[in-house]
Every structure is written in C-alpha cells, then in structure tokens.
C-alpha cells in the first residue's frame, strides 16, 4: 500500500536545524496493523503526518498505491487523502456545535455523495461502533470513550482503506482504551489497514508489527507471534 524510501524530514529556522526523520525505509502492505513506538521527540508524529500527507518529506520518496507523492502539490495530496485516508486523533477533534451524526456525516460532504446515501452510511457506521443511541447528542454530552467512538466512525465512514491513529487511547481510561483498541482490531480484521502511534506496549500488542523509532531512525521492527 505504501513505501517510504530513504525518507528524511528536516525542520530549519535561521539558527537551528532539526532532523525529525533520517533516511527512513518502511513498507506497509494493505491489510496490515502496524504500531509505531518510541520516546517523545523520536519522530513518530512526523512520520504519521507524512504518511497521512499532512506534511511533506525534505528528501526521499513516498510511494502511495504505487504513486510517488513526495513532490505532489497540496491540492493533489488533499485529493488522494480524502479518498483513501481516515484520521483518528488523541484529542477526538469533534465539532462541539454538531451532533454525533452531523460530526460523522461531515467526513462525507466532500465526496459528492447524495444526502440519502450519506444518512444511510452514517446510520450504518454508528450502529457498527455502538453509538447509534447517541446520534442526536452533542460531543459535550458524551464520555471520552464515546467521543472516540464517534471519531473512529468519522474516520471510516468514507470507506477509506487506510486509518492513521495518533495516540487514539491517550485521553482514555484503561477500560475505554481497550474498547477502542478492540474496535480498531475489528476494522483491521475486515481488511482496513491501520497505522497507529502509541506509547502503550499493551496496545501495540494489538498490532501485527511494531516499528520502533529513536532519534528519527527506525531501530527495530518486531512481528507479533500469532497464536
């Protein structure tokens, strides 16, 4: 699905040069569940942002679905992103003034999908993630775990093949965190590719493969033994 070849990201100011990623080589196949781990400041979020086309590499190649997108314009990247990639963030990023259903439907407004089909898709995905009974509630009326369920629903309602999750359980207690991880595992079992940044070894165990970063380098890759 995607391949990073000798990819680097350098942030420069007048006085300081910071190497966030240094000649990273990673390949992720369709249908994988990959966890990215490492200490704070090692480049995890930068890597996820480049994979999600929210940031561009300084050098190297990024192949997404066999296209080298590393030199694409923002409009080109935006077009690929909205049809292929869903995002789940630690902070949920829901719009307070919209209901649960409206927050999820927002992800479909850029896809030229008729209103009746949008409503149908939203209803189906709300039922799937167990939030249908909260459809007309506002985000402020939900628990953290319920808000993250809405965020997951929003990420997958457009049938994106790749989900990028940045510390998706970071603001949740252990019980709700486990619920979200089981939901992600269920999506992966159905064929969705998931790349997740996490600090939690317990949550990385849900992934089939763990990539460990340190100072912008990939230092180890581990495959989880299947039972």
GROMACS .gro file of C-alpha atoms in nm:
model
  227
    1UNK     CA    1   0.000   0.000   0.000
    2UNK     CA    2   0.277   0.244   0.090
    3UNK     CA    3   0.655   0.260   0.084
    4UNK     CA    4   0.899   0.515   0.226
    5UNK     CA    5   1.246   0.505   0.069
    6UNK     CA    6   1.539   0.693   0.225
    7UNK     CA    7   1.288   0.947   0.353
    8UNK     CA    8   1.409   1.239   0.565
    9UNK     CA    9   1.240   1.539   0.723
   10UNK     CA   10   1.442   1.838   0.839
   11UNK     CA   11   1.295   2.146   1.005
   12UNK     CA   12   1.507   2.457   0.960
   13UNK     CA   13   1.499   2.801   1.119
   14UNK     CA   14   1.757   3.078   1.090
   15UNK     CA   15   1.957   2.933   1.376
   16UNK     CA   16   1.857   2.569   1.422
   17UNK     CA   17   1.830   2.261   1.203
   18UNK     CA   18   1.631   1.972   1.348
   19UNK     CA   19   1.637   1.630   1.186
   20UNK     CA   20   1.298   1.476   1.264
   21UNK     CA   21   1.336   1.173   1.034
   22UNK     CA   22   1.665   1.043   0.894
   23UNK     CA   23   1.671   0.812   0.587
   24UNK     CA   24   1.369   0.608   0.696
   25UNK     CA   25   1.278   0.298   0.496
   26UNK     CA   26   0.938   0.143   0.571
   27UNK     CA   27   0.696  -0.065   0.368
   28UNK     CA   28   0.337  -0.130   0.479
   29UNK     CA   29   0.117  -0.378   0.296
   30UNK     CA   30  -0.259  -0.344   0.252
   31UNK     CA   31  -0.442  -0.506   0.544
   32UNK     CA   32  -0.160  -0.469   0.797
   33UNK     CA   33  -0.196  -0.336   1.152
   34UNK     CA   34   0.128  -0.154   1.237
   35UNK     CA   35   0.219   0.019   1.564
   36UNK     CA   36   0.484   0.291   1.574
   37UNK     CA   37   0.660   0.334   1.908
   38UNK     CA   38   0.949   0.527   2.057
   39UNK     CA   39   1.030   0.802   2.310
   40UNK     CA   40   0.888   1.153   2.285
   41UNK     CA   41   1.059   1.354   2.013
   42UNK     CA   42   1.175   1.050   1.816
   43UNK     CA   43   0.975   1.140   1.504
   44UNK     CA   44   0.660   0.929   1.546
   45UNK     CA   45   0.406   1.203   1.481
   46UNK     CA   46   0.616   1.349   1.199
   47UNK     CA   47   0.621   1.006   1.036
   48UNK     CA   48   0.244   0.969   1.073
   49UNK     CA   49   0.186   1.319   0.931
   50UNK     CA   50   0.396   1.240   0.624
   51UNK     CA   51   0.219   0.906   0.572
   52UNK     CA   52  -0.111   1.097   0.603
   53UNK     CA   53   0.008   1.363   0.356
   54UNK     CA   54  -0.035   1.639   0.613
   55UNK     CA   55   0.337   1.712   0.580
   56UNK     CA   56   0.592   1.654   0.305
   57UNK     CA   57   0.938   1.498   0.327
   58UNK     CA   58   1.253   1.704   0.278
   59UNK     CA   59   1.410   1.427   0.072
   60UNK     CA   60   1.348   1.067  -0.029
   61UNK     CA   61   1.049   0.901  -0.190
   62UNK     CA   62   0.700   0.824  -0.062
   63UNK     CA   63   0.506   0.577  -0.276
   64UNK     CA   64   0.134   0.551  -0.201
   65UNK     CA   65  -0.058   0.297  -0.409
   66UNK     CA   66   0.247   0.288  -0.641
   67UNK     CA   67   0.246   0.666  -0.694
   68UNK     CA   68   0.544   0.873  -0.576
   69UNK     CA   69   0.358   1.151  -0.394
   70UNK     CA   70   0.663   1.310  -0.227
   71UNK     CA   71   0.664   1.604  -0.468
   72UNK     CA   72   0.289   1.647  -0.510
   73UNK     CA   73   0.114   1.979  -0.455
   74UNK     CA   74  -0.118   2.032  -0.157
   75UNK     CA   75  -0.427   2.006  -0.380
   76UNK     CA   76  -0.304   1.675  -0.524
   77UNK     CA   77  -0.228   1.540  -0.176
   78UNK     CA   78  -0.564   1.659  -0.046
   79UNK     CA   79  -0.746   1.475  -0.322
   80UNK     CA   80  -0.564   1.147  -0.251
   81UNK     CA   81  -0.605   1.192   0.124
   82UNK     CA   82  -0.981   1.247   0.127
   83UNK     CA   83  -1.047   0.933  -0.080
   84UNK     CA   84  -0.802   0.699   0.090
   85UNK     CA   85  -0.709   0.801   0.444
   86UNK     CA   86  -0.903   0.842   0.769
   87UNK     CA   87  -0.756   1.002   1.081
   88UNK     CA   88  -0.811   0.931   1.450
   89UNK     CA   89  -0.653   1.172   1.698
   90UNK     CA   90  -0.586   1.164   2.071
   91UNK     CA   91  -0.799   1.476   2.122
   92UNK     CA   92  -1.102   1.344   1.923
   93UNK     CA   93  -1.128   1.671   1.720
   94UNK     CA   94  -1.508   1.671   1.716
   95UNK     CA   95  -1.704   1.990   1.643
   96UNK     CA   96  -1.890   2.091   1.958
   97UNK     CA   97  -2.178   2.259   1.773
   98UNK     CA   98  -2.265   1.948   1.569
   99UNK     CA   99  -2.445   1.635   1.683
  100UNK     CA  100  -2.283   1.292   1.673
  101UNK     CA  101  -2.449   1.212   1.340
  102UNK     CA  102  -2.353   1.550   1.193
  103UNK     CA  103  -1.989   1.510   1.302
  104UNK     CA  104  -1.970   1.177   1.122
  105UNK     CA  105  -2.154   1.300   0.813
  106UNK     CA  106  -1.908   1.588   0.781
  107UNK     CA  107  -1.649   1.341   0.650
  108UNK     CA  108  -1.876   1.265   0.352
  109UNK     CA  109  -1.957   1.619   0.244
  110UNK     CA  110  -1.653   1.639   0.015
  111UNK     CA  111  -1.731   1.317  -0.172
  112UNK     CA  112  -2.028   1.423  -0.387
  113UNK     CA  113  -2.246   1.161  -0.220
  114UNK     CA  114  -2.626   1.216  -0.227
  115UNK     CA  115  -2.781   1.315   0.105
  116UNK     CA  116  -2.986   0.996   0.131
  117UNK     CA  117  -2.676   0.779   0.091
  118UNK     CA  118  -2.485   0.992   0.343
  119UNK     CA  119  -2.759   0.939   0.601
  120UNK     CA  120  -2.761   0.566   0.532
  121UNK     CA  121  -2.384   0.535   0.567
  122UNK     CA  122  -2.382   0.736   0.889
  123UNK     CA  123  -2.658   0.521   1.039
  124UNK     CA  124  -2.474   0.202   0.943
  125UNK     CA  125  -2.140   0.310   1.090
  126UNK     CA  126  -2.299   0.446   1.410
  127UNK     CA  127  -2.460   0.109   1.465
  128UNK     CA  128  -2.131  -0.066   1.392
  129UNK     CA  129  -1.935   0.127   1.656
  130UNK     CA  130  -2.217   0.117   1.911
  131UNK     CA  131  -2.304   0.485   1.916
  132UNK     CA  132  -2.639   0.490   1.731
  133UNK     CA  133  -2.832   0.563   2.051
  134UNK     CA  134  -2.631   0.887   2.085
  135UNK     CA  135  -2.692   1.013   1.729
  136UNK     CA  136  -2.858   1.338   1.835
  137UNK     CA  137  -2.632   1.410   2.132
  138UNK     CA  138  -2.363   1.678   2.127
  139UNK     CA  139  -1.999   1.582   2.194
  140UNK     CA  140  -2.012   1.751   2.536
  141UNK     CA  141  -2.282   1.505   2.638
  142UNK     CA  142  -2.059   1.203   2.571
  143UNK     CA  143  -1.790   1.026   2.771
  144UNK     CA  144  -1.435   1.023   2.637
  145UNK     CA  145  -1.477   0.668   2.516
  146UNK     CA  146  -1.797   0.757   2.332
  147UNK     CA  147  -1.631   1.061   2.172
  148UNK     CA  148  -1.351   0.842   2.042
  149UNK     CA  149  -1.608   0.600   1.900
  150UNK     CA  150  -1.754   0.894   1.707
  151UNK     CA  151  -1.405   0.985   1.587
  152UNK     CA  152  -1.347   0.627   1.469
  153UNK     CA  153  -1.682   0.629   1.289
  154UNK     CA  154  -1.593   0.958   1.117
  155UNK     CA  155  -1.258   0.812   1.007
  156UNK     CA  156  -1.408   0.504   0.841
  157UNK     CA  157  -1.749   0.623   0.712
  158UNK     CA  158  -1.596   0.711   0.374
  159UNK     CA  159  -1.467   0.355   0.330
  160UNK     CA  160  -1.105   0.470   0.343
  161UNK     CA  161  -0.861   0.182   0.314
  162UNK     CA  162  -0.602   0.335   0.550
  163UNK     CA  163  -0.663   0.458   0.904
  164UNK     CA  164  -0.394   0.661   1.081
  165UNK     CA  165  -0.435   0.674   1.459
  166UNK     CA  166  -0.221   0.911   1.668
  167UNK     CA  167  -0.233   0.801   2.033
  168UNK     CA  168  -0.602   0.707   1.995
  169UNK     CA  169  -0.627   0.595   2.358
  170UNK     CA  170  -0.413   0.870   2.510
  171UNK     CA  171  -0.705   1.057   2.670
  172UNK     CA  172  -0.899   0.748   2.779
  173UNK     CA  173  -0.903   0.532   3.089
  174UNK     CA  174  -0.789   0.172   3.052
  175UNK     CA  175  -1.138   0.025   3.002
  176UNK     CA  176  -1.236   0.271   2.729
  177UNK     CA  177  -0.889   0.244   2.578
  178UNK     CA  178  -0.930  -0.130   2.545
  179UNK     CA  179  -1.272  -0.081   2.381
  180UNK     CA  180  -1.119   0.148   2.118
  181UNK     CA  181  -0.835  -0.096   2.053
  182UNK     CA  182  -1.082  -0.382   2.007
  183UNK     CA  183  -1.277  -0.165   1.764
  184UNK     CA  184  -0.960  -0.094   1.563
  185UNK     CA  185  -0.873  -0.463   1.566
  186UNK     CA  186  -1.221  -0.542   1.432
  187UNK     CA  187  -1.176  -0.293   1.147
  188UNK     CA  188  -0.840  -0.447   1.066
  189UNK     CA  189  -0.994  -0.796   1.065
  190UNK     CA  190  -1.233  -0.666   0.798
  191UNK     CA  191  -0.942  -0.550   0.581
  192UNK     CA  192  -0.873  -0.190   0.683
  193UNK     CA  193  -0.502  -0.103   0.702
  194UNK     CA  194  -0.416   0.064   1.033
  195UNK     CA  195  -0.102   0.254   1.130
  196UNK     CA  196  -0.104   0.365   1.494
  197UNK     CA  197   0.131   0.574   1.707
  198UNK     CA  198   0.121   0.462   2.069
  199UNK     CA  199   0.322   0.474   2.391
  200UNK     CA  200   0.141   0.170   2.529
  201UNK     CA  201   0.310  -0.172   2.494
  202UNK     CA  202  -0.025  -0.335   2.578
  203UNK     CA  203  -0.195  -0.154   2.290
  204UNK     CA  204   0.092  -0.217   2.049
  205UNK     CA  205   0.026  -0.588   2.108
  206UNK     CA  206  -0.293  -0.549   1.903
  207UNK     CA  207  -0.075  -0.474   1.601
  208UNK     CA  208   0.081  -0.744   1.385
  209UNK     CA  209   0.404  -0.547   1.354
  210UNK     CA  210   0.574  -0.285   1.571
  211UNK     CA  211   0.821  -0.030   1.432
  212UNK     CA  212   1.044   0.135   1.692
  213UNK     CA  213   1.190   0.479   1.625
  214UNK     CA  214   1.476   0.656   1.800
  215UNK     CA  215   1.618   0.996   1.701
  216UNK     CA  216   1.444   0.981   1.363
  217UNK     CA  217   1.575   0.634   1.275
  218UNK     CA  218   1.397   0.301   1.256
  219UNK     CA  219   1.593   0.096   1.511
  220UNK     CA  220   1.390  -0.227   1.528
  221UNK     CA  221   1.087  -0.394   1.372
  222UNK     CA  222   0.909  -0.674   1.552
  223UNK     CA  223   0.644  -0.916   1.430
  224UNK     CA  224   0.392  -1.042   1.682
  225UNK     CA  225   0.373  -1.417   1.701
  226UNK     CA  226   0.031  -1.546   1.602
  227UNK     CA  227  -0.141  -1.792   1.826
   0.00000   0.00000   0.00000
